[in-house]
Amino acid sequence: MSIEPSIIISIVALLLSIFSVYQQWLKPRHPRIAFLINPNEAHRSVLRPYKGLPLKYQQEYPEYPEKYPGYAIVSLPFGNTGDEAGLVKILKFEVENPPGWQEEDNIKASFYNYVVVPPGNLVIHHVVLRNIPSLDKERVIKARLAVEWGEPHPTEGIFVRKGGTEYPLQIQIVPSKDVV
């Protein structure tokens, strides 16, 4: 009794097809979150007064009574290559004051702690920096961003941590004539 080689090839091809369908369609991949910013590059942000911020940010964040009138927006892009929605939890966003600035005049950051990153998408989360003095030339400030990423628990809905790290950032603040 001999077995035809084409039958063996057909059975192997069928098994590979079934395995491929399982891997691609039936087995979802957990979220894979990436922070898509190069820490070696300075990212530009325009210094403006509160009234100069887009209306969206004026509605999300109130005007704080600060010593200095300057506000700037920093964009943080997060990507997800998984098949399920991911969560990014921002633990801290610390800004280092440039040399010569007073310690009590720290630049403060306003942001929302959680970012939902849909599967296969890119989400840009914005941080509003405030209490920035008026500038006569462009200034690069350094910041540190600490994040955790994960996913919601399937039955309880709580945050399940999958990883986390801290990123150094360079933000180039471009002066505006509106901030005096």
mmCIF file of C-alpha atoms in Angstrom:
data_model
loop_
_atom_site.group_PDB
_atom_site.id
_atom_site.type_symbol
_atom_site.label_atom_id
_atom_site.label_comp_id
_atom_site.label_asym_id
_atom_site.label_seq_id
_atom_site.Cartn_x
_atom_site.Cartn_y
_atom_site.Cartn_z
ATOM 1 C CA MET A 1 0.000 0.000 0.000
ATOM 2 C CA SER A 2 1.518 3.299 -1.091
ATOM 3 C CA ILE A 3 0.326 6.804 -0.332
ATOM 4 C CA GLU A 4 0.195 9.309 -3.117
ATOM 5 C CA PRO A 5 2.623 12.249 -2.426
ATOM 6 C CA SER A 6 0.020 14.783 -3.533
ATOM 7 C CA ILE A 7 -2.297 13.646 -0.700
ATOM 8 C CA ILE A 8 0.454 14.235 1.876
ATOM 9 C CA ILE A 9 1.158 17.684 0.413
ATOM 10 C CA SER A 10 -2.550 18.533 0.467
ATOM 11 C CA ILE A 11 -2.920 17.467 4.115
ATOM 12 C CA VAL A 12 0.136 19.494 5.159
ATOM 13 C CA ALA A 13 -1.181 22.533 3.231
ATOM 14 C CA LEU A 14 -4.586 22.172 4.912
ATOM 15 C CA LEU A 15 -2.988 21.993 8.368
ATOM 16 C CA LEU A 16 -0.856 25.074 7.640
ATOM 17 C CA SER A 17 -3.948 26.946 6.447
ATOM 18 C CA ILE A 18 -5.880 26.055 9.599
ATOM 19 C CA PHE A 19 -2.943 27.125 11.773
ATOM 20 C CA SER A 20 -2.612 30.373 9.817
ATOM 21 C CA VAL A 21 -6.326 31.193 10.211
ATOM 22 C CA TYR A 22 -6.051 30.499 13.938
ATOM 23 C CA GLN A 23 -3.007 32.787 14.328
ATOM 24 C CA GLN A 24 -4.458 35.631 12.240
ATOM 25 C CA TRP A 25 -8.141 35.624 13.092
ATOM 26 C CA LEU A 26 -8.953 33.567 16.148
ATOM 27 C CA LYS A 27 -6.068 34.356 18.484
ATOM 28 C CA PRO A 28 -5.985 38.079 19.269
ATOM 29 C CA ARG A 29 -2.651 39.678 20.059
ATOM 30 C CA HIS A 30 -2.441 41.694 23.245
ATOM 31 C CA PRO A 31 -1.779 45.415 22.873
ATOM 32 C CA ARG A 32 1.766 46.374 21.979
ATOM 33 C CA ILE A 33 2.193 50.010 22.924
ATOM 34 C CA ALA A 34 5.101 52.113 21.669
ATOM 35 C CA PHE A 35 6.058 55.723 22.409
ATOM 36 C CA LEU A 36 6.818 57.170 18.992
ATOM 37 C CA ILE A 37 9.108 60.067 19.767
ATOM 38 C CA ASN A 38 12.842 60.355 19.340
ATOM 39 C CA PRO A 39 14.403 61.539 22.637
ATOM 40 C CA ASN A 40 17.432 62.945 20.779
ATOM 41 C CA GLU A 41 15.367 65.479 18.822
ATOM 42 C CA ALA A 42 13.908 68.689 20.218
ATOM 43 C CA HIS A 43 10.181 68.943 19.597
ATOM 44 C CA ARG A 44 8.863 72.414 18.836
ATOM 45 C CA SER A 45 6.122 74.092 20.806
ATOM 46 C CA VAL A 46 4.921 77.680 20.547
ATOM 47 C CA LEU A 47 4.755 79.802 23.678
ATOM 48 C CA ARG A 48 1.385 81.574 23.824
ATOM 49 C CA PRO A 49 -1.005 83.136 26.334
ATOM 50 C CA TYR A 50 -4.013 81.223 27.634
ATOM 51 C CA LYS A 51 -6.339 83.075 25.238
ATOM 52 C CA GLY A 52 -4.063 82.019 22.375
ATOM 53 C CA LEU A 53 -4.544 78.297 23.083
ATOM 54 C CA PRO A 54 -6.958 76.434 20.806
ATOM 55 C CA LEU A 55 -10.513 76.416 22.161
ATOM 56 C CA LYS A 56 -10.317 72.660 22.777
ATOM 57 C CA TYR A 57 -7.573 73.127 25.384
ATOM 58 C CA GLN A 58 -9.323 76.109 26.946
ATOM 59 C CA GLN A 59 -12.374 73.877 27.486
ATOM 60 C CA GLU A 60 -10.327 70.962 28.881
ATOM 61 C CA TYR A 61 -8.038 72.963 31.173
ATOM 62 C CA PRO A 62 -8.972 76.072 33.169
ATOM 63 C CA GLU A 63 -6.780 79.157 33.281
ATOM 64 C CA TYR A 64 -4.574 78.903 36.348
ATOM 65 C CA PRO A 65 -3.498 82.028 38.252
ATOM 66 C CA GLU A 66 0.246 81.681 37.727
ATOM 67 C CA LYS A 67 3.147 84.092 38.038
ATOM 68 C CA TYR A 68 3.971 83.872 34.306
ATOM 69 C CA PRO A 69 1.422 83.983 31.462
ATOM 70 C CA GLY A 70 3.055 81.488 29.058
ATOM 71 C CA TYR A 71 1.442 78.230 27.919
ATOM 72 C CA ALA A 72 2.784 75.613 25.502
ATOM 73 C CA ILE A 73 1.359 72.361 24.141
ATOM 74 C CA VAL A 74 3.494 69.192 23.913
ATOM 75 C CA SER A 75 2.300 66.274 21.764
ATOM 76 C CA LEU A 76 2.986 62.697 22.896
ATOM 77 C CA PRO A 77 2.320 60.073 20.181
ATOM 78 C CA PHE A 78 1.493 56.500 21.235
ATOM 79 C CA GLY A 79 0.971 53.600 18.816
ATOM 80 C CA ASN A 80 -0.628 50.180 19.278
ATOM 81 C CA THR A 81 0.186 47.263 16.964
ATOM 82 C CA GLY A 82 -1.880 44.703 18.846
ATOM 83 C CA ASP A 83 -5.383 43.406 18.165
ATOM 84 C CA GLU A 84 -6.849 44.729 21.414
ATOM 85 C CA ALA A 85 -7.184 48.218 22.851
ATOM 86 C CA GLY A 86 -4.347 49.309 25.108
ATOM 87 C CA LEU A 87 -4.089 51.760 27.971
ATOM 88 C CA VAL A 88 -1.246 54.142 28.695
ATOM 89 C CA LYS A 89 -1.007 55.504 32.216
ATOM 90 C CA ILE A 90 1.087 58.662 32.532
ATOM 91 C CA LEU A 91 2.742 58.546 35.937
ATOM 92 C CA LYS A 92 4.644 61.828 35.794
ATOM 93 C CA PHE A 93 5.717 64.602 33.467
ATOM 94 C CA GLU A 94 8.520 66.593 35.099
ATOM 95 C CA VAL A 95 10.030 69.657 33.495
ATOM 96 C CA GLU A 96 13.564 70.741 34.400
ATOM 97 C CA ASN A 97 13.966 74.492 34.592
ATOM 98 C CA PRO A 98 16.747 75.869 32.374
ATOM 99 C CA PRO A 99 19.773 77.396 34.129
ATOM 100 C CA GLY A 100 19.076 80.868 35.457
ATOM 101 C CA TRP A 101 15.380 80.315 36.127
ATOM 102 C CA GLN A 102 14.252 80.516 39.720
ATOM 103 C CA GLU A 103 13.421 77.261 41.489
ATOM 104 C CA GLU A 104 10.096 78.583 42.812
ATOM 105 C CA ASP A 105 9.031 79.453 39.246
ATOM 106 C CA ASN A 106 8.780 75.850 38.071
ATOM 107 C CA ILE A 107 7.083 75.076 34.802
ATOM 108 C CA LYS A 108 4.002 72.998 35.555
ATOM 109 C CA ALA A 109 2.307 70.377 33.388
ATOM 110 C CA SER A 110 -1.412 69.658 33.028
ATOM 111 C CA PHE A 111 -2.477 66.348 31.493
ATOM 112 C CA TYR A 112 -4.928 63.501 31.780
ATOM 113 C CA ASN A 113 -3.437 60.349 33.320
ATOM 114 C CA TYR A 114 -4.939 57.681 31.047
ATOM 115 C CA VAL A 115 -4.817 57.382 27.269
ATOM 116 C CA VAL A 116 -6.796 54.720 25.386
ATOM 117 C CA VAL A 117 -4.932 53.507 22.299
ATOM 118 C CA PRO A 118 -7.228 51.588 19.904
ATOM 119 C CA PRO A 119 -5.862 48.522 18.097
ATOM 120 C CA GLY A 120 -3.734 49.325 15.074
ATOM 121 C CA ASN A 121 -3.926 53.077 15.665
ATOM 122 C CA LEU A 122 -1.862 56.080 16.611
ATOM 123 C CA VAL A 123 -3.083 58.429 19.356
ATOM 124 C CA ILE A 124 -1.553 61.809 20.089
ATOM 125 C CA HIS A 125 -1.982 62.868 23.706
ATOM 126 C CA HIS A 126 -1.386 66.521 24.569
ATOM 127 C CA VAL A 127 0.236 67.962 27.670
ATOM 128 C CA VAL A 128 -0.231 71.650 28.456
ATOM 129 C CA LEU A 129 2.790 73.327 30.032
ATOM 130 C CA ARG A 130 2.066 76.458 32.028
ATOM 131 C CA ASN A 131 3.843 79.119 34.118
ATOM 132 C CA ILE A 132 6.412 79.805 31.399
ATOM 133 C CA PRO A 133 8.011 83.283 31.420
ATOM 134 C CA SER A 134 8.145 85.333 28.241
ATOM 135 C CA LEU A 135 11.176 84.563 26.086
ATOM 136 C CA ASP A 136 13.236 86.680 23.706
ATOM 137 C CA LYS A 137 14.711 83.691 21.841
ATOM 138 C CA GLU A 138 14.050 79.987 21.402
ATOM 139 C CA ARG A 139 14.833 77.902 24.454
ATOM 140 C CA VAL A 140 15.213 74.136 24.807
ATOM 141 C CA ILE A 141 13.896 72.683 28.030
ATOM 142 C CA LYS A 142 14.253 69.115 29.189
ATOM 143 C CA ALA A 143 11.509 66.955 30.596
ATOM 144 C CA ARG A 144 11.059 63.387 31.822
ATOM 145 C CA LEU A 145 7.996 61.340 31.029
ATOM 146 C CA ALA A 146 7.219 58.195 33.050
ATOM 147 C CA VAL A 147 4.542 55.884 31.643
ATOM 148 C CA GLU A 148 3.090 52.431 32.183
ATOM 149 C CA TRP A 149 1.170 50.567 29.521
ATOM 150 C CA GLY A 150 -1.155 47.652 29.667
ATOM 151 C CA GLU A 151 -4.706 46.608 28.982
ATOM 152 C CA PRO A 152 -8.027 46.498 30.768
ATOM 153 C CA HIS A 153 -8.777 43.284 32.646
ATOM 154 C CA PRO A 154 -11.337 41.309 30.563
ATOM 155 C CA THR A 155 -13.851 40.818 33.382
ATOM 156 C CA GLU A 156 -13.049 43.425 36.025
ATOM 157 C CA GLY A 157 -12.100 46.334 33.738
ATOM 158 C CA ILE A 158 -9.168 47.419 35.927
ATOM 159 C CA PHE A 159 -5.764 48.405 34.550
ATOM 160 C CA VAL A 160 -3.430 45.423 34.109
ATOM 161 C CA ARG A 161 0.186 46.599 33.843
ATOM 162 C CA LYS A 162 2.273 45.012 31.072
ATOM 163 C CA GLY A 163 5.302 47.302 31.152
ATOM 164 C CA GLY A 164 6.574 50.785 31.766
ATOM 165 C CA THR A 165 9.550 53.041 31.355
ATOM 166 C CA GLU A 166 10.781 56.614 31.593
ATOM 167 C CA TYR A 167 11.595 58.740 28.550
ATOM 168 C CA PRO A 168 13.746 61.882 28.347
ATOM 169 C CA LEU A 169 12.270 64.661 26.197
ATOM 170 C CA GLN A 170 13.627 67.861 24.737
ATOM 171 C CA ILE A 171 11.083 70.601 24.068
ATOM 172 C CA GLN A 172 12.034 73.617 21.998
ATOM 173 C CA ILE A 173 9.904 76.562 23.142
ATOM 174 C CA VAL A 174 9.460 79.113 20.351
ATOM 175 C CA PRO A 175 8.591 82.613 21.636
ATOM 176 C CA SER A 176 5.475 84.418 20.533
ATOM 177 C CA LYS A 177 4.899 88.167 20.433
ATOM 178 C CA ASP A 178 1.596 87.662 22.258
ATOM 179 C CA VAL A 179 3.220 86.680 25.588
ATOM 180 C CA VAL A 180 4.518 89.694 27.493
#
